Coordinates of C-alpha atoms and ligand atoms in Angstrom, one line a residue:
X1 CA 54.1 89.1 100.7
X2 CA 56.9 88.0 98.2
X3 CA 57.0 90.7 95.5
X4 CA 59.1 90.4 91.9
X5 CA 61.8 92.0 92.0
X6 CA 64.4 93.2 89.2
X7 CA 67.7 95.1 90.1
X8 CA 69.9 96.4 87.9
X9 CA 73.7 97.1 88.3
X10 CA 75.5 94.9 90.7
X11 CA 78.0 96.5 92.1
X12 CA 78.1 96.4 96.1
X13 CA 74.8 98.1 97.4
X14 CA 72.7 96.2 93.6
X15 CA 74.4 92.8 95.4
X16 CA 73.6 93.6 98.6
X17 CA 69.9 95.0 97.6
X18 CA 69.6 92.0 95.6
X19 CA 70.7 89.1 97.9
X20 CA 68.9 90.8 101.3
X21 CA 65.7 91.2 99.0
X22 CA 65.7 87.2 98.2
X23 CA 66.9 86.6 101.9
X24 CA 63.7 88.2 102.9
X25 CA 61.3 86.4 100.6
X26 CA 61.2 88.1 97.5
X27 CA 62.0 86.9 93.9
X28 CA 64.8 88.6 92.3
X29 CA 66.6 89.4 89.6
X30 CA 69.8 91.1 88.9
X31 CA 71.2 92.4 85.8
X32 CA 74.3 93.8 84.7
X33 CA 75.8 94.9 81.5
X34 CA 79.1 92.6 82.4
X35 CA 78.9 89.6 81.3
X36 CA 81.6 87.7 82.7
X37 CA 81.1 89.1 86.3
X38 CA 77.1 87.9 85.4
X39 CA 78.3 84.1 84.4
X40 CA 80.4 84.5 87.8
X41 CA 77.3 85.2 90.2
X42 CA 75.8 82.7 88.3
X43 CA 78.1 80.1 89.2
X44 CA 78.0 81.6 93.2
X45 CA 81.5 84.0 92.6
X46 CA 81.1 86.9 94.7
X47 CA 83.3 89.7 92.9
X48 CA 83.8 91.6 96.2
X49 CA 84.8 91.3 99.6
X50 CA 81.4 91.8 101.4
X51 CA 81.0 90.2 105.1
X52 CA 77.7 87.8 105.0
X53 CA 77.0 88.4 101.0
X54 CA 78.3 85.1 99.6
X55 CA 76.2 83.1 102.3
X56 CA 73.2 84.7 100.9
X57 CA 73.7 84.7 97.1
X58 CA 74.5 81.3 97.5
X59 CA 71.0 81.0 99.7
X60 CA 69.0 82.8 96.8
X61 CA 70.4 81.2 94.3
X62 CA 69.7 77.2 96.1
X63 CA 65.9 78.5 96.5
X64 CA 65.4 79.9 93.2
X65 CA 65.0 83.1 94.7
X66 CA 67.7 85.0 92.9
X67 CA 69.0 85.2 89.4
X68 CA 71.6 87.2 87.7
X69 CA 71.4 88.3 83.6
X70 CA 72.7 90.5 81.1
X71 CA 71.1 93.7 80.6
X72 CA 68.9 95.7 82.2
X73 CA 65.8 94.7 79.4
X74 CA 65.8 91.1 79.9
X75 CA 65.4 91.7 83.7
X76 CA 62.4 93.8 83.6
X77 CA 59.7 92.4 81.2
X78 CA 57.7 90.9 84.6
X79 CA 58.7 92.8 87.3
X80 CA 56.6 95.3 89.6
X81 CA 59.7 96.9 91.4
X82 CA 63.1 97.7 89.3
X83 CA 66.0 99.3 91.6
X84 CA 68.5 101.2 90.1
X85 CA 71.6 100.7 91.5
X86 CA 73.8 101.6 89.0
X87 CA 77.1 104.3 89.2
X88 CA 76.8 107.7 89.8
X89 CA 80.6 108.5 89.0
X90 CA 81.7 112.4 89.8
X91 CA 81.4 114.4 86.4
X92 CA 84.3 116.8 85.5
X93 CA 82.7 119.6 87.4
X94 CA 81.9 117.7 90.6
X95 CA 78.9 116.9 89.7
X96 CA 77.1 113.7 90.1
X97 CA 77.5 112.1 86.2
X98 CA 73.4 110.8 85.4
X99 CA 74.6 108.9 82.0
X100 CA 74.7 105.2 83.2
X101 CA 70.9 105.9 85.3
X102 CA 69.3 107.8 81.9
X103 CA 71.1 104.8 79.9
X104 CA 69.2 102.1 81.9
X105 CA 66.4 104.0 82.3
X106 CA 65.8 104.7 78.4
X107 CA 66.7 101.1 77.9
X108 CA 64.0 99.6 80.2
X109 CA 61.1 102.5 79.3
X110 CA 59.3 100.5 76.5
X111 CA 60.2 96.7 78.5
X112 CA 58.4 97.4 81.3
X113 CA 55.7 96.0 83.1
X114 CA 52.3 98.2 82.9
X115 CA 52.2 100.2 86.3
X116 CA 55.6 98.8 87.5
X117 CA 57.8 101.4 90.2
X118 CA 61.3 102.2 89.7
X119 CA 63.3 102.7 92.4
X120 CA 66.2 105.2 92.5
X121 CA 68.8 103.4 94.8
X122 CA 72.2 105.3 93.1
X123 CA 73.1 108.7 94.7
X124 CA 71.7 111.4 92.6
X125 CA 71.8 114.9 92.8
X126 CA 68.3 116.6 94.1
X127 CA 65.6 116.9 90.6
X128 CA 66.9 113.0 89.8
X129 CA 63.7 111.1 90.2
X130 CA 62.5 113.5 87.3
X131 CA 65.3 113.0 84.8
X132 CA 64.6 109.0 85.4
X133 CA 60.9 109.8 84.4
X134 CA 61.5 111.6 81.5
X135 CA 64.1 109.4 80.4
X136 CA 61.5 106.0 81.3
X137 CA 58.5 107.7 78.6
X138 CA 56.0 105.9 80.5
X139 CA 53.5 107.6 82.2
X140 CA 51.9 104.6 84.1
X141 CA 55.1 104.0 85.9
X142 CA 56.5 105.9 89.2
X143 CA 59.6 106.4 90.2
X144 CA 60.5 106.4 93.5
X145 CA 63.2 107.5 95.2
X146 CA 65.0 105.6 98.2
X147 CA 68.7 105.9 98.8
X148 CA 70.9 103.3 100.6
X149 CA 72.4 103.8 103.9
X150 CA 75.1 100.5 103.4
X151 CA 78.7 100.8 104.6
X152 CA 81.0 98.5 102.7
X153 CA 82.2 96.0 105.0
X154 CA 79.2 96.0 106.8
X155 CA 76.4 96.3 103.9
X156 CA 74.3 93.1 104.3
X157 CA 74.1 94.2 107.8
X158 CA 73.1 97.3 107.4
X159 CA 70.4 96.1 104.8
X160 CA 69.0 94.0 107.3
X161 CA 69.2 96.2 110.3
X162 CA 68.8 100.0 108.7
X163 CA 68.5 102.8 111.2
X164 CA 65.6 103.7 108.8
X165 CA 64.7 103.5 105.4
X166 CA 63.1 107.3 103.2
X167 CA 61.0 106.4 100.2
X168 CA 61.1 109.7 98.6
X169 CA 57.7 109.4 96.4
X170 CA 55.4 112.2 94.5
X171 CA 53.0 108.9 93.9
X172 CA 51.6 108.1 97.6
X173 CA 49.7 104.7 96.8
X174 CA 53.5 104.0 95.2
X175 CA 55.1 104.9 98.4
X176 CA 52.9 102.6 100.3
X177 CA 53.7 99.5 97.5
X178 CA 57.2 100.2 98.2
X179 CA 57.1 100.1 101.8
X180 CA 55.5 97.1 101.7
X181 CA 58.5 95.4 100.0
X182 CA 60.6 96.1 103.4
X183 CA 57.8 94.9 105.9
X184 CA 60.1 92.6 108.5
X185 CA 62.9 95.5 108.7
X186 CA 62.3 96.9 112.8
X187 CA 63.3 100.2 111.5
X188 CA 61.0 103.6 110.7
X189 CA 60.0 103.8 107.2
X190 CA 60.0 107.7 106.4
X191 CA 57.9 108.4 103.6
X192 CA 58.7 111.7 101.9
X193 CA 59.0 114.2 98.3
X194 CA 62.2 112.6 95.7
X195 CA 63.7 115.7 96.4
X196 CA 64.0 115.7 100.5
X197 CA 64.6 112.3 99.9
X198 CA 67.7 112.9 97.7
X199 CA 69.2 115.6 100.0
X200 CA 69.0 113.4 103.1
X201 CA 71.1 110.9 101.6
X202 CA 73.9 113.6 100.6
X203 CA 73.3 115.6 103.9
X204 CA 73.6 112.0 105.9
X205 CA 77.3 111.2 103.7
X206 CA 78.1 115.1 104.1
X207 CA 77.5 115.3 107.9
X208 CA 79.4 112.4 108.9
X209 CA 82.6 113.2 106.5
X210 CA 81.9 116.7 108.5
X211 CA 81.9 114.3 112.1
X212 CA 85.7 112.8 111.1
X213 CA 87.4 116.4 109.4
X214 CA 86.2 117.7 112.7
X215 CA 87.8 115.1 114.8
X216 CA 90.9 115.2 112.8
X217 CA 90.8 118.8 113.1
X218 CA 90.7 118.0 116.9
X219 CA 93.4 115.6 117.1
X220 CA 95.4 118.3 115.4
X221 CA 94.7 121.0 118.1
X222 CA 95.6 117.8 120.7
X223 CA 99.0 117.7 119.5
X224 CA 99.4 121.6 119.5
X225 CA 98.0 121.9 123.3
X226 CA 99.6 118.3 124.6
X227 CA 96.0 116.7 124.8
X228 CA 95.0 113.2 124.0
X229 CA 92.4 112.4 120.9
X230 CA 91.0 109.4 122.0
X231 CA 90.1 110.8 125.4
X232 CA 88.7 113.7 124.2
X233 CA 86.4 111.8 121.8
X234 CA 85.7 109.8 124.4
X235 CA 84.3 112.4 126.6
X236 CA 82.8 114.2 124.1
X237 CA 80.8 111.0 123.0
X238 CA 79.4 110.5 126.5
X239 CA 77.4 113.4 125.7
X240 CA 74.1 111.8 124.0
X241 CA 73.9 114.7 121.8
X242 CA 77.3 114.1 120.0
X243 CA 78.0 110.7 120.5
X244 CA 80.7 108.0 119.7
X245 CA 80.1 106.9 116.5
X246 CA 81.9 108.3 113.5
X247 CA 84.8 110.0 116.3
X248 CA 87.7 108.5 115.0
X249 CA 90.7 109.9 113.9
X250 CA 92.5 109.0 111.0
X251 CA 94.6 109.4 108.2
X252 CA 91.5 111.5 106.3
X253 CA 88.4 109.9 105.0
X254 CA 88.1 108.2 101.3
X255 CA 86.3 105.3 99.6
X256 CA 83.8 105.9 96.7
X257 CA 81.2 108.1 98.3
X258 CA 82.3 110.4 100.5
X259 CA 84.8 112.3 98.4
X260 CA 82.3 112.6 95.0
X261 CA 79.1 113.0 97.6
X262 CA 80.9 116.0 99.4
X263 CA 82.1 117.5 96.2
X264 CA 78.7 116.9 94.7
X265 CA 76.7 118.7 97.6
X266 CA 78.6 121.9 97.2
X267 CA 77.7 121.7 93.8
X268 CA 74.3 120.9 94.2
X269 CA 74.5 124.3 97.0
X270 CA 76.3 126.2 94.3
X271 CA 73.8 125.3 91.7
X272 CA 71.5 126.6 93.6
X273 CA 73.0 129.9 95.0
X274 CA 74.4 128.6 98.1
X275 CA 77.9 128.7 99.1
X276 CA 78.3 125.5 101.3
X277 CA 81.3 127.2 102.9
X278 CA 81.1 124.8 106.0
X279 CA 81.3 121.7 103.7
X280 CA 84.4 123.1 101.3
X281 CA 86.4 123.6 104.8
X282 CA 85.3 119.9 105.4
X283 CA 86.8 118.9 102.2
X284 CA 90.0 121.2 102.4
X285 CA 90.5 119.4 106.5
X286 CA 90.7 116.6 104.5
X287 CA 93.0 117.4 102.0
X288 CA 95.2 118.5 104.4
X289 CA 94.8 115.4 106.7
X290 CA 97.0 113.4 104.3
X291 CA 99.1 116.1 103.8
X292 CA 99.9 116.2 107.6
X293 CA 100.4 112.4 107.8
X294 CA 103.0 112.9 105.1
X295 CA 104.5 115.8 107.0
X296 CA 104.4 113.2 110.0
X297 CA 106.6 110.3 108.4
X298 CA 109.1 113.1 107.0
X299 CA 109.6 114.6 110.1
X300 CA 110.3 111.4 112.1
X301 CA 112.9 110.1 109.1
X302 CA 114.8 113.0 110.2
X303 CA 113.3 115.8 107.4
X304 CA 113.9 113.7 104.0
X305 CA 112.4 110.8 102.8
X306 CA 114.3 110.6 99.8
X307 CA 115.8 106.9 99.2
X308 CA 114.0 105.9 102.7
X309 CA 112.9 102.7 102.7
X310 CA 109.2 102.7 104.6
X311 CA 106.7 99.8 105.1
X312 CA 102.8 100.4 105.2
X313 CA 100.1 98.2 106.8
X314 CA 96.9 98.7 104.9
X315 CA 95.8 99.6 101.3
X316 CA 92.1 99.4 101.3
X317 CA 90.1 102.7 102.3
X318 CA 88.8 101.3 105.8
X319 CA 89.2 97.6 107.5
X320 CA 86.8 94.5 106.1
X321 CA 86.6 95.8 102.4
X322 CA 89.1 95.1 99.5
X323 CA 88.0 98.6 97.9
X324 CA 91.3 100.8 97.4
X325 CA 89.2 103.6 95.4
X326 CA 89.9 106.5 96.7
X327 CA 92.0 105.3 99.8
X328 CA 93.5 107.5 102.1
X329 CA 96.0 105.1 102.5
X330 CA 97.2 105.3 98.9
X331 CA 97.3 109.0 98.6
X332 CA 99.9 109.2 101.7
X333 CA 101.8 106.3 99.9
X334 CA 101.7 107.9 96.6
X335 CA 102.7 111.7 98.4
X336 CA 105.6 109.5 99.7
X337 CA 106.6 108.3 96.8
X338 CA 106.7 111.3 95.0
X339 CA 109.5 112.8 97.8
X340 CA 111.5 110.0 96.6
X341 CA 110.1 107.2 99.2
X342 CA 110.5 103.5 98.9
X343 CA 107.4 101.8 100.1
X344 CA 106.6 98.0 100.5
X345 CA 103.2 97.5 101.8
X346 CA 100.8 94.8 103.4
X347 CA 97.3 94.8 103.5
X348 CA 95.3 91.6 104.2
X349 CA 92.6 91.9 101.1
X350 CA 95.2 92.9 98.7
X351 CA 97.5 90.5 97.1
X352 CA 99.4 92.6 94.2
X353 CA 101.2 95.0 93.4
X354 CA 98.7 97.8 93.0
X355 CA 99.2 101.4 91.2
X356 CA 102.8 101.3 91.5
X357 CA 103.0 100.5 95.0
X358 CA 105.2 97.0 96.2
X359 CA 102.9 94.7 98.1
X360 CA 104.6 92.3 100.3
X361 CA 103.0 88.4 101.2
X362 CA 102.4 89.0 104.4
X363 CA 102.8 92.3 107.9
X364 CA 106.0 91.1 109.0
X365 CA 107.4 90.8 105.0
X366 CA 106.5 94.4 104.1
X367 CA 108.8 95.5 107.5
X368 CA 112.3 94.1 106.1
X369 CA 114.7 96.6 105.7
X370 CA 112.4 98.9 106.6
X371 CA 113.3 102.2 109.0
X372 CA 109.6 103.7 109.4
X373 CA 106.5 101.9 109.6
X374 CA 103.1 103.6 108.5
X375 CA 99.4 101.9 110.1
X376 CA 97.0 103.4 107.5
X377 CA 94.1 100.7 107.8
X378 CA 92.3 99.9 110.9
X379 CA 92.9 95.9 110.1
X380 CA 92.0 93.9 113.3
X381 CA 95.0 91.6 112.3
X382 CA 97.5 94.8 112.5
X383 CA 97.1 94.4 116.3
X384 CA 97.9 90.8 117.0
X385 CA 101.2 91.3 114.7
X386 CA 104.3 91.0 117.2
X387 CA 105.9 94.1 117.2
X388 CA 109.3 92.4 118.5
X389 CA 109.6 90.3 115.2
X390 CA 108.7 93.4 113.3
X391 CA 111.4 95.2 115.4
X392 CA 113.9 92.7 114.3
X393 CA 113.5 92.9 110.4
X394 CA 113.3 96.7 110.5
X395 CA 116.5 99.2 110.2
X396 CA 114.9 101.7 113.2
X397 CA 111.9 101.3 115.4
X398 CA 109.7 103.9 114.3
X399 CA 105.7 104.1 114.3
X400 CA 103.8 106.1 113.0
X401 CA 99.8 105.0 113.7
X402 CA 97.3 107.3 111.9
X403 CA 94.8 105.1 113.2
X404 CA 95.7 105.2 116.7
X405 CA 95.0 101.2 116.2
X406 CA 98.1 99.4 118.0
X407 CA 98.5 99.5 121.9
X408 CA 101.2 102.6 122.4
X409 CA 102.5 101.6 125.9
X410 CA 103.3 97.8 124.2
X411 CA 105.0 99.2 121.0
X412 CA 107.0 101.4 123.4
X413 CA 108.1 98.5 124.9
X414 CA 109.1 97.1 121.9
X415 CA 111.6 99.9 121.6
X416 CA 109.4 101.4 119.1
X417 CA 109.1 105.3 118.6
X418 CA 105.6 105.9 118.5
X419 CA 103.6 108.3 116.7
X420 CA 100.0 108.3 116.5
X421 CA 97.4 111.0 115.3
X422 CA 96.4 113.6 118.3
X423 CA 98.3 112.1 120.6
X424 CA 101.1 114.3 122.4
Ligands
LIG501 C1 79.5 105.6 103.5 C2 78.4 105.8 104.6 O1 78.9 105.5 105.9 C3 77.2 104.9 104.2 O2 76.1 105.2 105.1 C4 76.7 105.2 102.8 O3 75.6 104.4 102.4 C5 77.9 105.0 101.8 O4 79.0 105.8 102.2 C6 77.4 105.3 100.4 O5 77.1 106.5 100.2 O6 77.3 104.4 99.6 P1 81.5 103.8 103.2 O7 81.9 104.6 102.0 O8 81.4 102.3 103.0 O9 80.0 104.2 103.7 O10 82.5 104.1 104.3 P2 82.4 104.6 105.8 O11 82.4 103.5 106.8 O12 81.4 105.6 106.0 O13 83.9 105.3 105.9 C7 84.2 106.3 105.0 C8 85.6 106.8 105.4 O14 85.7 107.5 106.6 C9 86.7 105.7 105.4 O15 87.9 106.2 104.8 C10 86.9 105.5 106.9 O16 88.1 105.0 107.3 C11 86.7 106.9 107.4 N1 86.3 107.0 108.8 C12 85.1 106.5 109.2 C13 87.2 107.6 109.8 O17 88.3 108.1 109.4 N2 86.7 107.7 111.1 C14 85.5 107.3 111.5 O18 85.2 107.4 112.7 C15 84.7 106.6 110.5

């Protein structure tokens, strides 16, 4: 049954909520407190790179299915389920920062329709679903809690084909409304307490950070003992119990969620008298991930990458997204740049110059002059690139692949010396 629908903050997963909500039937609107980014949507501008999203704003908006305002209290006045969606930015302490979900919240409180739920979509620290309640003043309303499972790149897919979905609800009869809004979905619907809802959502972000600082780790000892990372993962991953998926090594992981969800967790822990040792060596692997790229690119320029001249494929924190927060690709750049490295760079969903960084038109551009070149995004396009033509407008043929993306053996060929991660 269509249901009405408000959700407010549209960044990536408030989009992505919103559009797969009217792709499945349901009448929605979105709010946000930006106005020009609202009169965008409204005139079918997508602010972000999102695979599938455009097709289905455009969709919602054609059926009168999906509508985008300014602020969160002239979305609300009809609704009977309000998502909050909006940024949980990392506080000075590591902490999660509640001030944009107890702004909304306050502001919607006395707007609200009589018995309507409120959903808790950002990631919140455990106790969450409370603060929203106190901050709501409206005791015929629940809140609810149900965190988001979305990748970037692949969020609209992910919506539409979750693993499963955790309503996190003190309210029962609320937790059964709720689940009703996702009926279609073939995935489990886990109905549990806000606060075991809330910690599966950082323990799901902390676990899988864990799965890649521990393959990185890995690919570390592989270039100690003369072993190959992608084989190992390989036959590790055959094993049911482990698995492929989240195997692959890298130049450390970024992007908006892991870094302030692993920070916030050991806070959470610490809060709590817990001392999430396993979690801060997760973090520190990480750290020291870029750190040993850097060391990586130094080494193979002959010790000093003072004055070098160095080209860099990818920007973005991961392939099929035009985010750069927080992207491993940027801190090695930036660590370059700071020994005195000159770096021109390419990445296919970046077009400017970007936080001092040169950012060339196109791969083979960003490889003129250049005596070192860096893969730091796992871009399909990186691999079709002729590496002869590259050859040609570079000063020396060297590689260095921290995403073990391009074909060695072919590279090789191409005179190239090749460097990947974990690989002897
Ligand atoms: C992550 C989670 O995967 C989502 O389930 C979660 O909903 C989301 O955070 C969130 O909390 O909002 P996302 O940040 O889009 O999604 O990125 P991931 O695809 O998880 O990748 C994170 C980082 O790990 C990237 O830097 C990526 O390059 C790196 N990574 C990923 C690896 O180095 N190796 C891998 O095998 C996988």
């Amino acid at each position: 049954m269509a249901s009405k629908i408000a959700v407010i903050g549209t960044g990536y997963v408030g989009l992505t909520t919103g559009a797969c909500l009217a792709h499945m039937g349901h009448d929605v609107v979105c709010a946000d407190i930006d106005e020009a980014k609202v009169d965008a949507l409204n005139s079918g501008e997508i602010p972000i790179l999102e695979d599938g999203l455009e097709n289905l704003v455009v969709e919602g908006r054609r059926a009168g299915r999906l509508r985008f305002v300014v602020g969160a209290a002239n979305a609300v006045g009809d609704r009977e389920f309000v998502y909050l969606c909006v940024p949980t930015p990392q506080g000075d302490d590591g902490s999660a920062d509640l001030s944009y979900i107890e702004a909304a919240a306050r502001e919607i409180g006395p707007v609200l329709a009589p018995e309507a739920i409120v959903i808790n979509k950002s990631t919140v620290p455990v106790g969450s679903t409370r603060v929203v309640e106190h901050a709501l003043q409206r005791g015929d309303v629940s809140v609810v809690s149900n965190p988001e499972f979305l990748r970037e790149g692949s969020a609209v897919h992910d919506f539409l084909n979750p693993d499963r979905v955790v309503i996190g609800a003190v309210d029962q009869a609320a937790a059964i409304r709720m689940a009703g809004l996702y009926i279609g979905l073939t995935a489990p619907i886990m109905v549990t307490d806000p606060a075991s809802a809330e910690t599966i959502k950082y323990a799901s972000n902390a676990f899988l950070a864990t799965k890649i600082s521990f393959v990185n780790a890995v690919a570390a000892v592989c270039e100690a003992v003369g072993a190959d990372v992608n084989d190992v993962v390989l036959g590790m991953g055959y094993d049911r119990r482990i698995g492929q998926e989240f195997l692959k090594p890298g130049p450390g992981w970024g992007g908006s969620c892991f870094p302030k969800d692993t920070v916030a967790l050991v806070h959470i822990a610490e809060q709590a008298g817990y001392d999430f040792r396993l979690l801060k060596g997760v973090v520190d692997v990480n750290n020291e991930q870029f750190e040993r790229v850097v060391r990586k690119v130094v080494a193979a320029v002959g010790g000093d990458v003072a004055g070098r001249h160095i080209a860099a494929w990818g920007l973005t924190f991961k392939a099929r997204t035009d985010d750069t927060r927080m992207s491993p690709a940027i801190e090695v750049i930036k660590r370059l740049q700071a020994l005195g490295a000159e770096v021109t760079a390419y990445d296919p969903a970046i077009r400017m110059d970007i936080e001092g960084i040169t950012v060339a038109p196109d791969a083979i551009t960003a490889c003129k002059g250049a005596e070192l070149l860096m893969v730091l995004t796992e871009w399909d396009e990186f691999k079709w690139v002729d590496l002869d033509e590259v050859g040609q407008q570079m000063t020396n043929r060297r590689l260095v692949d921290t995403r073990n993306l391009l074909d060695r053996s072919r590279a090789q060929v191409s005179g190239f010396e090749y460097q990947g991660i974990g690989r002897s």
